[in-house]
Tab-separated table of C-alpha atoms and ligand atoms in Angstrom:
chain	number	residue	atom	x	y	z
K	1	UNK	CA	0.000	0.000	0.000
K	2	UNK	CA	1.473	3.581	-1.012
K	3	UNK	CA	2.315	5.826	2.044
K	4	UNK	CA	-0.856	8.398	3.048
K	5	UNK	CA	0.526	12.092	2.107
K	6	UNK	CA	-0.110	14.490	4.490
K	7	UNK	CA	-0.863	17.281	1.856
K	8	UNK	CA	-1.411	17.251	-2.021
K	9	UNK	CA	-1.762	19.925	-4.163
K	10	UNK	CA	-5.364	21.363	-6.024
K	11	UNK	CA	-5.086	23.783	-8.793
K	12	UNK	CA	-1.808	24.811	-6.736
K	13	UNK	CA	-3.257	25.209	-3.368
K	14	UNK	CA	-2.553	22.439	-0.399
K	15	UNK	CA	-5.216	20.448	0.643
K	16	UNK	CA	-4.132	18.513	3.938
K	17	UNK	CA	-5.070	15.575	5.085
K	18	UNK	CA	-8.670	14.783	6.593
K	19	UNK	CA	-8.350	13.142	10.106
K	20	UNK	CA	-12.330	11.589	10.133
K	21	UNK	CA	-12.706	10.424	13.497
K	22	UNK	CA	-14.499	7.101	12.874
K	23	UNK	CA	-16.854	5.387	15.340
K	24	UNK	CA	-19.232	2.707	14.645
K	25	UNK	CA	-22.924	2.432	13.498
K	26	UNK	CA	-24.271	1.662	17.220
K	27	UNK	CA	-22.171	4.892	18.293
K	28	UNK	CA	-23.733	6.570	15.598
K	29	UNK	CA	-27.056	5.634	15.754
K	30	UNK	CA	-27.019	6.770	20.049
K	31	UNK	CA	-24.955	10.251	19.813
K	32	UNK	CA	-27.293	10.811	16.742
K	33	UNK	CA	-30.631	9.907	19.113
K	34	UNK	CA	-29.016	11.596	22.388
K	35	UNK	CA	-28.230	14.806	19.596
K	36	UNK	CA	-32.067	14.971	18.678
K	37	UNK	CA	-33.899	14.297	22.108
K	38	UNK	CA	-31.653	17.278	23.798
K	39	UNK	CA	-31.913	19.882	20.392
K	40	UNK	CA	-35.944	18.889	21.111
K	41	UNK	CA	-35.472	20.785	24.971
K	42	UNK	CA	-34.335	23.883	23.065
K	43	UNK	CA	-36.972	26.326	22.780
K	44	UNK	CA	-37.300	30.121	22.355
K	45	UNK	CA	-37.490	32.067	25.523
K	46	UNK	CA	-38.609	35.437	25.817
K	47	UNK	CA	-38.763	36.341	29.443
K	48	UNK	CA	-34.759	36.748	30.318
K	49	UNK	CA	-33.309	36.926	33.629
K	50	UNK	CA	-30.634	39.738	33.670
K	51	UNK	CA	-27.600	37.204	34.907
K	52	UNK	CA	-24.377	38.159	33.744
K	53	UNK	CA	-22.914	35.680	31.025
K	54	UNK	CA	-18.535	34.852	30.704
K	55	UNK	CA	-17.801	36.978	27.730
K	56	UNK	CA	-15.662	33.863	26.916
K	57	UNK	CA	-18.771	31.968	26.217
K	58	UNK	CA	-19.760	34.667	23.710
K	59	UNK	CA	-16.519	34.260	21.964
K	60	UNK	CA	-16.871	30.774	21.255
K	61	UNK	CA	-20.306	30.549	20.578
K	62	UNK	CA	-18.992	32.647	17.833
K	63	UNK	CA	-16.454	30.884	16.162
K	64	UNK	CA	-18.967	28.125	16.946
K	65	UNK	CA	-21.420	29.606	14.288
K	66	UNK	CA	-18.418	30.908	12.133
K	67	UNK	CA	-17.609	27.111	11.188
K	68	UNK	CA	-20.528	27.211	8.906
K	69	UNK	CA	-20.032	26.155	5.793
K	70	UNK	CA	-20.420	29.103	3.235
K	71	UNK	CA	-20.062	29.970	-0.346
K	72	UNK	CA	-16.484	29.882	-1.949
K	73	UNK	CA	-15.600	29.914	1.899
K	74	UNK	CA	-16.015	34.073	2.325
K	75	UNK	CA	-17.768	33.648	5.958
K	76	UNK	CA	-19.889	36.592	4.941
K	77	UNK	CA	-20.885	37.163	8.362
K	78	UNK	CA	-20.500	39.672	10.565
K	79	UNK	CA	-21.494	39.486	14.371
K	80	UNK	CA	-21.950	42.823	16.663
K	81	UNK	CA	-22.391	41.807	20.087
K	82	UNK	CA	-23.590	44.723	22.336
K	83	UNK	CA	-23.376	44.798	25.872
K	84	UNK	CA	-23.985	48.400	26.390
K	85	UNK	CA	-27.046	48.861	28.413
K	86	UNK	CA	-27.578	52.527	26.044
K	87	UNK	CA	-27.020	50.658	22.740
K	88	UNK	CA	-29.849	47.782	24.019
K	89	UNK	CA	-31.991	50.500	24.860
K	90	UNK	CA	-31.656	52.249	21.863
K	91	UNK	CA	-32.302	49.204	19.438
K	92	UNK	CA	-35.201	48.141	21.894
K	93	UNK	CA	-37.029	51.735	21.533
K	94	UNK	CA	-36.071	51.223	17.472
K	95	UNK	CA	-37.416	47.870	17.489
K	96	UNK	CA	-40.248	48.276	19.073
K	97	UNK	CA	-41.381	51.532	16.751
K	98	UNK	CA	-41.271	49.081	14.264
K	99	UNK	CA	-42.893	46.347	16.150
K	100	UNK	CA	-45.824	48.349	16.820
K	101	UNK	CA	-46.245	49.312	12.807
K	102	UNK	CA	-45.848	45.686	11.993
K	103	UNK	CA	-48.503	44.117	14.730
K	104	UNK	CA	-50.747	47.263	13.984
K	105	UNK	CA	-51.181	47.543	9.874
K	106	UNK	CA	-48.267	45.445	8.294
K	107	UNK	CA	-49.395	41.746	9.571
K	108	UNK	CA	-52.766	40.005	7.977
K	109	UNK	CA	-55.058	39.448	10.879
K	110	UNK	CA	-54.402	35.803	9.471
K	111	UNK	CA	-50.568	36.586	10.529
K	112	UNK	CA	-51.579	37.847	13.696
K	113	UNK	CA	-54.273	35.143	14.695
K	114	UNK	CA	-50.972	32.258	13.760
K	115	UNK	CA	-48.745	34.491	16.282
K	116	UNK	CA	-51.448	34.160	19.189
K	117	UNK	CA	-50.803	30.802	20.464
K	118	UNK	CA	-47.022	32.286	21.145
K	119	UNK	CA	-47.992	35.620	23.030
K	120	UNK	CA	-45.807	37.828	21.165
K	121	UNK	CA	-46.315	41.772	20.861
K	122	UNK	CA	-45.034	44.463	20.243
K	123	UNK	CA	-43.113	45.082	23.580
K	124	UNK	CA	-39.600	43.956	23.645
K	125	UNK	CA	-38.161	44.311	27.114
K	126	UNK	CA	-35.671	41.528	26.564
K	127	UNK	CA	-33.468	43.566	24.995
K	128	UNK	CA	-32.631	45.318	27.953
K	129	UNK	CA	-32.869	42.637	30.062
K	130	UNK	CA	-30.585	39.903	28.609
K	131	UNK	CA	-26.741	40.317	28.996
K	132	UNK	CA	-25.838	40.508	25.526
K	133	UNK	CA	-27.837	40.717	22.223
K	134	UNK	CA	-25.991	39.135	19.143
K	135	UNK	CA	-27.246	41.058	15.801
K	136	UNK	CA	-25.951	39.059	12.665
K	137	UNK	CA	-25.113	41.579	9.745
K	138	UNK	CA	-24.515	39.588	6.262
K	139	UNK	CA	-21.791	40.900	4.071
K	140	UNK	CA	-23.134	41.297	0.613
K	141	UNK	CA	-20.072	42.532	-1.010
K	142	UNK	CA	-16.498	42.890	0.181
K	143	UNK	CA	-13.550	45.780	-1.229
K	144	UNK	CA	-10.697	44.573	-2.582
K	145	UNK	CA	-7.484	46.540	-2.234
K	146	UNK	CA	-8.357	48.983	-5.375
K	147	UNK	CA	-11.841	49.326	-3.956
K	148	UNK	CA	-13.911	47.705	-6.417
K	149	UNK	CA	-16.599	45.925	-4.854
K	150	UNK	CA	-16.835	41.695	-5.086
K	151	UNK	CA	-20.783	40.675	-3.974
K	152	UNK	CA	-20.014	37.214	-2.080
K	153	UNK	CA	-22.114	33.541	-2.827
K	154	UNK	CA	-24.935	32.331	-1.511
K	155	UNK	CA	-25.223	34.893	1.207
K	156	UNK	CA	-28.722	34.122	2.614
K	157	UNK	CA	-28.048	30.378	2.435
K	158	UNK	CA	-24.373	30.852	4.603
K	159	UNK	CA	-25.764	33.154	7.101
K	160	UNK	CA	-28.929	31.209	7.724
K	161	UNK	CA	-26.849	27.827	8.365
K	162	UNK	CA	-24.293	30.080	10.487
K	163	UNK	CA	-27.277	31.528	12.845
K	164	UNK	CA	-28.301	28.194	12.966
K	165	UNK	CA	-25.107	26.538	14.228
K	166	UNK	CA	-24.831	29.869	16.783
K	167	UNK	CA	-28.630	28.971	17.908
K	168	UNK	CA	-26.808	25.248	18.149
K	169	UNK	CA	-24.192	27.056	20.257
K	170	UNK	CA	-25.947	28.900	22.473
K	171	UNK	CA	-28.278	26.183	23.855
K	172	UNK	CA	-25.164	23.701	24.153
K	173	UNK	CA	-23.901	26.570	26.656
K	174	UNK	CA	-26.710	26.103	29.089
K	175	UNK	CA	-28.084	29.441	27.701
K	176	UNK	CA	-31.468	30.967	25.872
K	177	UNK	CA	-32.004	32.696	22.613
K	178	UNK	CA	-34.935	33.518	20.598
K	179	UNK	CA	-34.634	34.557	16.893
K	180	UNK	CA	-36.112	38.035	16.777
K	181	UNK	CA	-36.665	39.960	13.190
K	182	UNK	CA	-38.091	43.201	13.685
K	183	UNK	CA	-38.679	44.363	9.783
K	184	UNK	CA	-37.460	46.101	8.429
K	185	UNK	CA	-34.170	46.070	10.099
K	186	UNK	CA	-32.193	49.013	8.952
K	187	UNK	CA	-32.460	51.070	11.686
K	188	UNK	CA	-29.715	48.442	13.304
K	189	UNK	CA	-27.254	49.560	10.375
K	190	UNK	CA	-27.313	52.996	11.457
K	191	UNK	CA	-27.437	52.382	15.532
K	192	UNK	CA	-24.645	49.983	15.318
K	193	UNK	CA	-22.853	52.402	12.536
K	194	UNK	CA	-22.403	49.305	9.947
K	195	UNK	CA	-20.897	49.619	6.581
K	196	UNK	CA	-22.449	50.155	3.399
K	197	UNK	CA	-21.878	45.947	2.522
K	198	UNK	CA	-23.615	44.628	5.365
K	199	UNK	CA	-27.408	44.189	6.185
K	200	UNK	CA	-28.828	42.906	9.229
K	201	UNK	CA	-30.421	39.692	9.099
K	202	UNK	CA	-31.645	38.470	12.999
K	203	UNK	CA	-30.764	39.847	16.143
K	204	UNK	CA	-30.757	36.852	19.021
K	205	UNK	CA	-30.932	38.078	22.703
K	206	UNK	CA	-28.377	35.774	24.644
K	207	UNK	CA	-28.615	34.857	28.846
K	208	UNK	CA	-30.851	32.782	31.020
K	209	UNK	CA	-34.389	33.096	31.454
K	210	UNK	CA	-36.230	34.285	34.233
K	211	UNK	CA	-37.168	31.692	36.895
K	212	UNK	CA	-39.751	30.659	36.430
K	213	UNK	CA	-40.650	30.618	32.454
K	214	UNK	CA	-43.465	29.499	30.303
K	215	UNK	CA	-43.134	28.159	26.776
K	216	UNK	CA	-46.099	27.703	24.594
K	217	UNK	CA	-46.938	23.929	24.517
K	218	UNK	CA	-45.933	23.240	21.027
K	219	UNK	CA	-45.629	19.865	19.584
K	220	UNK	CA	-42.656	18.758	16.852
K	221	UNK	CA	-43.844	17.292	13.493
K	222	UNK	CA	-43.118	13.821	13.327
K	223	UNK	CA	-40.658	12.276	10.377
K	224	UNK	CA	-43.255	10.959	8.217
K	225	UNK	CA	-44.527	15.265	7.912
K	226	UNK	CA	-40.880	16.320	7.572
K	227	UNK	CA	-39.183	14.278	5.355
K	228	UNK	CA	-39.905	11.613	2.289
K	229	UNK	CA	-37.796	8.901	1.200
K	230	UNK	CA	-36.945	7.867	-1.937
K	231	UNK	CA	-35.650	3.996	-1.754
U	301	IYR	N1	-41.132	39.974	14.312
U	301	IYR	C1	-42.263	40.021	15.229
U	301	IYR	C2	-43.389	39.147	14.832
U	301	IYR	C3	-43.206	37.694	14.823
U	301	IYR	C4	-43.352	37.027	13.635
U	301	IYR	C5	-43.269	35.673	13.588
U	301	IYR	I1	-43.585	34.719	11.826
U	301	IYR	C6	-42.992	34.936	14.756
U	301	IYR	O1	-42.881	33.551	14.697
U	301	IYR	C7	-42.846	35.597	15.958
U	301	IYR	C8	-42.947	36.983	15.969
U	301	IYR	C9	-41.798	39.751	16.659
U	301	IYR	O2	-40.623	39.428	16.853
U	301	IYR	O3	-42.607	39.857	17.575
């Protein structure tokens, strides 16, 4: 048998070797089964408890969701994490104008009559409350050195599976999110003074709730509603 190369070349470029950790089908079939019953205790919490949170946590929650697959690998992703108790209050009172727009004229009453089984409103104290809130920017375009502009690949598709591997993240750190999108969501580029290239796509709250906290009693499609196989 020929001796494994660490590296080989593509096109020029290295590619290095890929060390797949193997384990077994029974393994598999468990850590896939003990995977899906705790992602099933994850839920969206909107009634935070103002408990401080490591800022270490935050970092790696980050790079967490920054493994994400993405198009041509250009991680078009940015992540502004404010802490500022100002900056929250600012984006709540911005968030909340809009808020009360949507609920009042922008949502069908069909919209509105789906959202009552969750008790949402317009009234968005959690960002104040929780420690941090994450708000996800994507990067349309990025400058090269001569300033022309490059738009990136697949930017709604990269961010979507990155804020759902920092979702992932956050609930394997013992903590609570909920994906909030008040729309539209400009007014974050110009709070958070963003660039021209990036827009903001979901802003996620980040602690633990209160104690005690109610969810709404929803109930999981089962496999045969989610998926269809072709054999
Ligand atoms: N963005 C609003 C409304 C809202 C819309 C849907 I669809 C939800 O599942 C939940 C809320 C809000 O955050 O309240």
């Amino acid at each position: 048998m020929s001796e494994v190369k660490d590296h080989i070349l593509v096109n020029g470029y290295k590619h290095v070797l890929y060390a797949h950790k193997k384990i077994n089908a029974e393994e598999s079939i468990q850590n896939s089964k003990d995977f899906q019953q705790w992602m099933d205790t994850r839920r969206s919490i909107r009634e935070f408890s103002n408990q401080s949170v490591p800022k270490e946590v935050i970092h790696n929650i980050l790079m967490s969701a920054s493994t994400a697959p993405s198009g041509a690998h250009k991680q078009p992703w940015t992540f502004c994490v404010i802490s500022n108790t100002e900056l929250k209050h600012k984006i709540r009172e911005a968030a909340e104008a809009e808020e009360r727009e949507t609920y009042a004229n922008r949502m069908s009453d069909r919209w509105r009559k789906d959202l009552e089984p969750l008790g949402t409103n317009d009234v968005k104290p959690f960002i104040d409350i929780a420690p941090y809130i994450i708000v996800v920017f994507k990067r349309v375009y990025e400058h090269d050195q001569d300033d022309t502009k490059h738009n990136n690949y697949y930017v709604n598709e990269s961010i979507g599976i990155a804020s759902g591997i920092l979702i992932t993240a956050i609930h394997n750190a013992g903590l609570v999110t909920l994906t909030h999108t008040p729309s539209p969501m400009n007014f974050l580029t110009k709070i958070l003074d963003r660039p021209s290239n990036e827009r903001a796509y979901l802003l996620l709250p980040v602690g633990y709730p209160e104690n005690p906290v109610y969810v709404p009693d929803l109930k999981r499609k089962p496999l045969e509603d989610i998926a269809v196989f072709y054999e």
